[in-house]
PDB file of C-alpha atoms and ligand atoms in Angstrom:
ATOM      1  CA  MET A   1     181.991  97.277  73.213  1.00 47.00           C
ATOM      2  CA  ASN A   2     181.338  96.274  76.797  1.00 61.00           C
ATOM      3  CA  ASN A   3     183.688  98.094  79.155  1.00 82.00           C
ATOM      4  CA  LYS A   4     181.576  97.801  82.277  1.00 96.00           C
ATOM      5  CA  PRO A   5     183.557  96.443  85.230  1.00 97.00           C
ATOM      6  CA  LYS A   6     182.738  92.846  86.066  1.00 98.00           C
ATOM      7  CA  ILE A   7     181.924  92.362  89.727  1.00 98.00           C
ATOM      8  CA  ALA A   8     181.214  89.497  92.123  1.00 98.00           C
ATOM      9  CA  VAL A   9     179.246  90.121  95.317  1.00 99.00           C
ATOM     10  CA  PHE A  10     180.186  87.991  98.347  1.00 99.00           C
ATOM     11  CA  ALA A  11     177.472  87.584 100.997  1.00 98.00           C
ATOM     12  CA  SER A  12     176.674  85.240 103.880  1.00 98.00           C
ATOM     13  CA  GLY A  13     173.151  86.211 104.872  1.00 98.00           C
ATOM     14  CA  ASN A  14     170.070  88.190 104.000  1.00 97.00           C
ATOM     15  CA  GLY A  15     171.598  89.956 101.019  1.00 98.00           C
ATOM     16  CA  SER A  16     169.733  93.263 101.172  1.00 98.00           C
ATOM     17  CA  ASN A  17     172.904  95.046 100.042  1.00 98.00           C
ATOM     18  CA  PHE A  18     173.265  92.598  97.167  1.00 98.00           C
ATOM     19  CA  GLN A  19     169.654  93.448  96.306  1.00 98.00           C
ATOM     20  CA  ALA A  20     170.358  97.187  96.340  1.00 98.00           C
ATOM     21  CA  ILE A  21     173.347  96.647  94.036  1.00 98.00           C
ATOM     22  CA  ALA A  22     171.385  94.390  91.678  1.00 98.00           C
ATOM     23  CA  ASP A  23     168.519  96.903  91.584  1.00 98.00           C
ATOM     24  CA  ALA A  24     170.918  99.772  90.828  1.00 98.00           C
ATOM     25  CA  VAL A  25     172.487  97.750  87.986  1.00 98.00           C
ATOM     26  CA  GLN A  26     169.036  96.899  86.655  1.00 97.00           C
ATOM     27  CA  ALA A  27     167.983 100.559  86.800  1.00 98.00           C
ATOM     28  CA  GLY A  28     171.132 101.647  84.941  1.00 97.00           C
ATOM     29  CA  LYS A  29     172.324 103.707  87.920  1.00 97.00           C
ATOM     30  CA  LEU A  30     175.293 101.436  88.524  1.00 98.00           C
ATOM     31  CA  LYS A  31     177.129 100.645  85.334  1.00 97.00           C
ATOM     32  CA  ALA A  32     178.612  97.282  86.187  1.00 98.00           C
ATOM     33  CA  ASP A  33     178.280  93.710  85.042  1.00 98.00           C
ATOM     34  CA  LEU A  34     177.113  91.699  88.048  1.00 98.00           C
ATOM     35  CA  ALA A  35     178.633  88.363  87.115  1.00 98.00           C
ATOM     36  CA  LEU A  36     178.255  86.269  90.248  1.00 98.00           C
ATOM     37  CA  VAL A  37     177.102  86.025  93.839  1.00 98.00           C
ATOM     38  CA  VAL A  38     179.408  83.990  96.061  1.00 98.00           C
ATOM     39  CA  THR A  39     178.260  82.668  99.411  1.00 98.00           C
ATOM     40  CA  ASP A  40     179.861  80.557 102.115  1.00 98.00           C
ATOM     41  CA  ARG A  41     176.368  79.598 103.350  1.00 98.00           C
ATOM     42  CA  PRO A  42     174.405  77.591 100.780  1.00 98.00           C
ATOM     43  CA  LYS A  43     171.106  78.264 102.578  1.00 98.00           C
ATOM     44  CA  ALA A  44     171.546  82.033 102.850  1.00 98.00           C
ATOM     45  CA  PHE A  45     168.599  84.100 101.626  1.00 98.00           C
ATOM     46  CA  VAL A  46     170.936  85.918  99.231  1.00 98.00           C
ATOM     47  CA  VAL A  47     170.844  82.771  97.049  1.00 98.00           C
ATOM     48  CA  GLU A  48     167.073  83.212  96.597  1.00 98.00           C
ATOM     49  CA  ARG A  49     167.541  86.867  95.817  1.00 98.00           C
ATOM     50  CA  ALA A  50     170.180  86.064  93.188  1.00 98.00           C
ATOM     51  CA  LYS A  51     167.920  83.497  91.539  1.00 98.00           C
ATOM     52  CA  LYS A  52     165.070  85.994  91.392  1.00 98.00           C
ATOM     53  CA  ALA A  53     167.341  88.671  89.962  1.00 98.00           C
ATOM     54  CA  GLY A  54     168.652  86.244  87.316  1.00 98.00           C
ATOM     55  CA  ILE A  55     172.212  86.421  88.640  1.00 98.00           C
ATOM     56  CA  ALA A  56     174.352  83.278  88.859  1.00 98.00           C
ATOM     57  CA  SER A  57     175.314  82.233  92.355  1.00 98.00           C
ATOM     58  CA  PHE A  58     178.005  79.974  93.677  1.00 98.00           C
ATOM     59  CA  ALA A  59     177.850  78.452  97.153  1.00 98.00           C
ATOM     60  CA  PHE A  60     180.705  76.678  98.866  1.00 98.00           C
ATOM     61  CA  VAL A  61     181.143  75.129 102.304  1.00 98.00           C
ATOM     62  CA  PRO A  62     184.430  76.302 103.841  1.00 98.00           C
ATOM     63  CA  LYS A  63     184.814  73.302 106.129  1.00 97.00           C
ATOM     64  CA  GLU A  64     184.911  71.003 103.116  1.00 98.00           C
ATOM     65  CA  TYR A  65     188.312  72.515 102.293  1.00 98.00           C
ATOM     66  CA  ASP A  66     191.616  71.966 104.082  1.00 97.00           C
ATOM     67  CA  SER A  67     192.236  75.633 104.670  1.00 98.00           C
ATOM     68  CA  LYS A  68     191.295  79.189 103.791  1.00 98.00           C
ATOM     69  CA  GLN A  69     194.125  79.074 101.291  1.00 98.00           C
ATOM     70  CA  SER A  70     192.590  76.109  99.453  1.00 98.00           C
ATOM     71  CA  TYR A  71     189.063  77.515  99.202  1.00 98.00           C
ATOM     72  CA  GLU A  72     190.397  80.912  98.203  1.00 98.00           C
ATOM     73  CA  GLU A  73     192.485  79.268  95.429  1.00 98.00           C
ATOM     74  CA  MET A  74     189.280  77.632  94.214  1.00 98.00           C
ATOM     75  CA  LEU A  75     187.409  80.965  94.377  1.00 98.00           C
ATOM     76  CA  LYS A  76     190.234  82.783  92.632  1.00 98.00           C
ATOM     77  CA  GLU A  77     190.133  80.329  89.719  1.00 98.00           C
ATOM     78  CA  LYS A  78     186.381  80.624  89.494  1.00 98.00           C
ATOM     79  CA  LEU A  79     186.428  84.429  89.533  1.00 98.00           C
ATOM     80  CA  GLN A  80     189.293  84.681  87.081  1.00 98.00           C
ATOM     81  CA  SER A  81     187.669  82.222  84.680  1.00 98.00           C
ATOM     82  CA  LEU A  82     184.661  84.554  84.590  1.00 98.00           C
ATOM     83  CA  GLY A  83     186.833  87.644  84.162  1.00 98.00           C
ATOM     84  CA  VAL A  84     185.707  89.160  87.477  1.00 98.00           C
ATOM     85  CA  GLU A  85     187.620  92.406  88.193  1.00 98.00           C
ATOM     86  CA  TRP A  86     186.163  93.526  91.516  1.00 98.00           C
ATOM     87  CA  ILE A  87     185.007  91.723  94.652  1.00 98.00           C
ATOM     88  CA  VAL A  88     182.242  93.490  96.534  1.00 98.00           C
ATOM     89  CA  LEU A  89     181.692  92.192 100.064  1.00 98.00           C
ATOM     90  CA  ALA A  90     178.148  92.651 101.342  1.00 98.00           C
ATOM     91  CA  GLY A  91     177.684  90.937 104.668  1.00 98.00           C
ATOM     92  CA  TYR A  92     180.327  88.299 103.956  1.00 98.00           C
ATOM     93  CA  MET A  93     181.232  87.036 107.422  1.00 95.00           C
ATOM     94  CA  ARG A  94     184.808  85.907 106.785  1.00 96.00           C
ATOM     95  CA  LEU A  95     188.148  87.613 106.629  1.00 96.00           C
ATOM     96  CA  ILE A  96     189.688  87.647 103.170  1.00 98.00           C
ATOM     97  CA  GLY A  97     193.062  85.868 103.077  1.00 98.00           C
ATOM     98  CA  PRO A  98     196.306  86.477 101.203  1.00 98.00           C
ATOM     99  CA  VAL A  99     195.298  84.489  98.088  1.00 98.00           C
ATOM    100  CA  LEU A 100     192.405  86.780  97.169  1.00 98.00           C
ATOM    101  CA  LEU A 101     194.060  89.910  98.596  1.00 98.00           C
ATOM    102  CA  GLU A 102     196.998  89.417  96.236  1.00 98.00           C
ATOM    103  CA  ALA A 103     194.915  88.451  93.212  1.00 98.00           C
ATOM    104  CA  TYR A 104     192.548  91.405  93.740  1.00 98.00           C
ATOM    105  CA  GLU A 105     194.833  94.027  95.234  1.00 97.00           C
ATOM    106  CA  ASN A 106     192.880  97.255  95.825  1.00 96.00           C
ATOM    107  CA  ARG A 107     189.890  95.676  94.119  1.00 98.00           C
ATOM    108  CA  ILE A 108     188.030  94.309  97.128  1.00 98.00           C
ATOM    109  CA  LEU A 109     185.464  96.520  98.825  1.00 98.00           C
ATOM    110  CA  ASN A 110     183.355  96.189 101.947  1.00 98.00           C
ATOM    111  CA  ILE A 111     180.482  97.955 103.644  1.00 98.00           C
ATOM    112  CA  HIS A 112     180.413  98.134 107.422  1.00 98.00           C
ATOM    113  CA  PRO A 113     177.621  99.422 109.694  1.00 98.00           C
ATOM    114  CA  SER A 114     179.640 101.859 111.783  1.00 98.00           C
ATOM    115  CA  VAL A 115     181.666 105.005 111.363  1.00 98.00           C
ATOM    116  CA  LEU A 116     185.067 103.310 111.138  1.00 98.00           C
ATOM    117  CA  PRO A 117     187.584 103.198 112.725  1.00 98.00           C
ATOM    118  CA  ALA A 118     185.039 103.034 115.554  1.00 98.00           C
ATOM    119  CA  PHE A 119     183.402  99.645 116.161  1.00 98.00           C
ATOM    120  CA  PRO A 120     185.032  97.256 113.696  1.00 98.00           C
ATOM    121  CA  GLY A 121     184.139  93.562 113.702  1.00 97.00           C
ATOM    122  CA  LYS A 122     180.930  91.775 114.580  1.00 96.00           C
ATOM    123  CA  ASP A 123     177.729  93.419 115.813  1.00 97.00           C
ATOM    124  CA  ALA A 124     178.908  96.932 115.046  1.00 98.00           C
ATOM    125  CA  ILE A 125     175.434  98.355 115.604  1.00 98.00           C
ATOM    126  CA  GLY A 126     175.158  96.665 119.010  1.00 98.00           C
ATOM    127  CA  GLN A 127     178.616  97.962 119.883  1.00 98.00           C
ATOM    128  CA  THR A 128     177.604 101.473 118.808  1.00 98.00           C
ATOM    129  CA  MET A 129     174.443 101.424 120.927  1.00 98.00           C
ATOM    130  CA  ALA A 130     176.169  99.926 123.972  1.00 98.00           C
ATOM    131  CA  SER A 131     178.887 102.566 123.897  1.00 97.00           C
ATOM    132  CA  GLY A 132     176.464 105.455 124.293  1.00 96.00           C
ATOM    133  CA  VAL A 133     177.936 107.516 121.407  1.00 97.00           C
ATOM    134  CA  GLU A 134     175.658 110.071 119.797  1.00 97.00           C
ATOM    135  CA  THR A 135     176.154 109.167 116.159  1.00 98.00           C
ATOM    136  CA  ALA A 136     175.858 105.988 114.121  1.00 98.00           C
ATOM    137  CA  GLY A 137     176.630 105.405 110.481  1.00 98.00           C
ATOM    138  CA  VAL A 138     178.054 103.432 107.613  1.00 98.00           C
ATOM    139  CA  THR A 139     181.484 103.091 105.983  1.00 98.00           C
ATOM    140  CA  VAL A 140     182.520 101.797 102.567  1.00 98.00           C
ATOM    141  CA  HIS A 141     186.200 100.836 102.513  1.00 98.00           C
ATOM    142  CA  TYR A 142     188.881  98.889 100.706  1.00 98.00           C
ATOM    143  CA  VAL A 143     189.627  95.504 102.208  1.00 98.00           C
ATOM    144  CA  ASP A 144     193.036  94.670 103.598  1.00 97.00           C
ATOM    145  CA  ALA A 145     194.211  91.827 105.831  1.00 95.00           C
ATOM    146  CA  GLY A 146     192.735  93.375 108.993  1.00 95.00           C
ATOM    147  CA  MET A 147     189.214  93.377 110.367  1.00 95.00           C
ATOM    148  CA  ASP A 148     187.519  96.430 108.759  1.00 96.00           C
ATOM    149  CA  THR A 149     190.817  98.332 108.667  1.00 96.00           C
ATOM    150  CA  GLY A 150     191.272  99.161 104.963  1.00 97.00           C
ATOM    151  CA  GLN A 151     191.314 102.651 103.486  1.00 98.00           C
ATOM    152  CA  ILE A 152     188.010 104.468 103.821  1.00 98.00           C
ATOM    153  CA  ILE A 153     186.236 105.476 100.612  1.00 98.00           C
ATOM    154  CA  ALA A 154     182.913 106.887 101.840  1.00 98.00           C
ATOM    155  CA  GLN A 155     181.095 107.429 105.117  1.00 98.00           C
ATOM    156  CA  GLN A 156     177.698 108.668 106.166  1.00 98.00           C
ATOM    157  CA  SER A 157     176.613 109.292 109.734  1.00 98.00           C
ATOM    158  CA  PHE A 158     173.524 110.502 111.561  1.00 98.00           C
ATOM    159  CA  ALA A 159     172.528 111.520 115.084  1.00 98.00           C
ATOM    160  CA  ILE A 160     170.992 108.692 117.084  1.00 98.00           C
ATOM    161  CA  ASN A 161     168.778 111.154 118.895  1.00 97.00           C
ATOM    162  CA  GLY A 162     167.277 108.787 121.423  1.00 95.00           C
ATOM    163  CA  ARG A 163     166.270 106.201 118.846  1.00 97.00           C
ATOM    164  CA  ASP A 164     166.329 102.550 119.882  1.00 97.00           C
ATOM    165  CA  GLN A 165     168.511  99.897 118.267  1.00 98.00           C
ATOM    166  CA  ARG A 166     165.822  98.651 115.904  1.00 98.00           C
ATOM    167  CA  MET A 167     165.266 102.124 114.499  1.00 98.00           C
ATOM    168  CA  VAL A 168     168.989 102.774 114.233  1.00 98.00           C
ATOM    169  CA  GLU A 169     169.364  99.488 112.339  1.00 98.00           C
ATOM    170  CA  GLN A 170     166.638 100.515 109.921  1.00 98.00           C
ATOM    171  CA  GLU A 171     168.286 103.859 109.293  1.00 98.00           C
ATOM    172  CA  ILE A 172     171.672 102.205 108.785  1.00 98.00           C
ATOM    173  CA  HIS A 173     170.310  99.764 106.239  1.00 98.00           C
ATOM    174  CA  ALA A 174     168.481 102.536 104.380  1.00 98.00           C
ATOM    175  CA  ILE A 175     171.764 104.467 104.159  1.00 98.00           C
ATOM    176  CA  GLU A 176     173.701 101.361 103.086  1.00 98.00           C
ATOM    177  CA  HIS A 177     171.321 100.640 100.238  1.00 98.00           C
ATOM    178  CA  GLN A 178     171.936 104.117  98.786  1.00 98.00           C
ATOM    179  CA  LEU A 179     175.574 104.595  99.717  1.00 98.00           C
ATOM    180  CA  TYR A 180     177.006 101.306  98.446  1.00 98.00           C
ATOM    181  CA  PRO A 181     175.714 101.425  94.848  1.00 98.00           C
ATOM    182  CA  ALA A 182     176.476 105.165  94.599  1.00 98.00           C
ATOM    183  CA  THR A 183     180.022 104.697  95.896  1.00 98.00           C
ATOM    184  CA  LEU A 184     180.654 101.775  93.545  1.00 98.00           C
ATOM    185  CA  GLN A 185     179.448 103.839  90.607  1.00 98.00           C
ATOM    186  CA  ARG A 186     181.802 106.690  91.565  1.00 97.00           C
ATOM    187  CA  LEU A 187     184.734 104.347  92.013  1.00 97.00           C
ATOM    188  CA  PHE A 188     184.254 102.388  88.799  1.00 95.00           C
ATOM    189  CA  ASN A 189     183.941 105.519  86.727  1.00 85.00           C
ATOM    190  CA  LYS A 190     186.982 107.351  87.983  1.00 79.00           C
TER     191      LYS A 190
HETATM  192  C1  LIG B 201     175.184  95.058 106.554  1.00 60.10           C
HETATM  193  O1  LIG B 201     174.777  95.788 107.671  1.00 60.10           O
HETATM  194  C2  LIG B 201     176.624  95.338 106.220  1.00 60.10           C
HETATM  195  O2  LIG B 201     177.032  96.624 106.557  1.00 60.10           O
HETATM  196  C3  LIG B 201     177.343  94.328 107.069  1.00 60.10           C
HETATM  197  O3  LIG B 201     176.538  93.192 107.057  1.00 60.10           O
HETATM  198  C4  LIG B 201     175.183  93.567 106.840  1.00 60.10           C
HETATM  199  C5  LIG B 201     174.673  92.755 105.689  1.00 60.10           C
HETATM  200  O4  LIG B 201     173.300  92.906 105.487  1.00 60.10           O
HETATM  201  N1  LIG B 201     178.688  94.118 106.585  1.00 60.10           N
HETATM  202  P1  LIG B 201     172.621  92.295 104.183  1.00 60.10           P
HETATM  203  O5  LIG B 201     172.932  90.796 104.168  1.00 60.10           O
HETATM  204  O6  LIG B 201     173.205  92.975 102.980  1.00 60.10           O
HETATM  205  O7  LIG B 201     171.164  92.534 104.319  1.00 60.10           O
END
């Protein structure tokens, strides 16, 4: 019997968090069935990563659709036809709309490179550095209709300690690549 949760990862860019998830699945540390990568940017590097990892990917171009509602209807059908149960956002640069929020209520997750509720939205690391705060970090949260406002599931922070932005970014990504797969594993096995 296969009772592993079926997940789709949504990404728009590099896909290092997708990679960490795929590696954790491959290593048996994350017991999930990684069914699909969805991207809104056909040329994103995550597509290469998916191919290499042997995971199916699906790219769409949002502006070829009339509205967010119409491309989300299309995505919903695609995900449901594959039996996808969870949507895992990993650098997906679009807000999720009502169609997917209703179809996947409390089953959409995101990772964000700040200690939410501080610094939601774009360039969270830049915002963190510019503000002069002493700590940076990462949050995994449920997705709701707002920008990085859903219920927090896990957070990890660290002292910036005079480090420059590049070093802080490196530390954040290192934390993300551990925290996301570990949090998913905890959540799916509740
Ligand atoms: C990560 O920093 C994540 O927290 C944010 O977007 C970035 C995606 O990086 N939401 P990658 O594409 O997974 O490398």
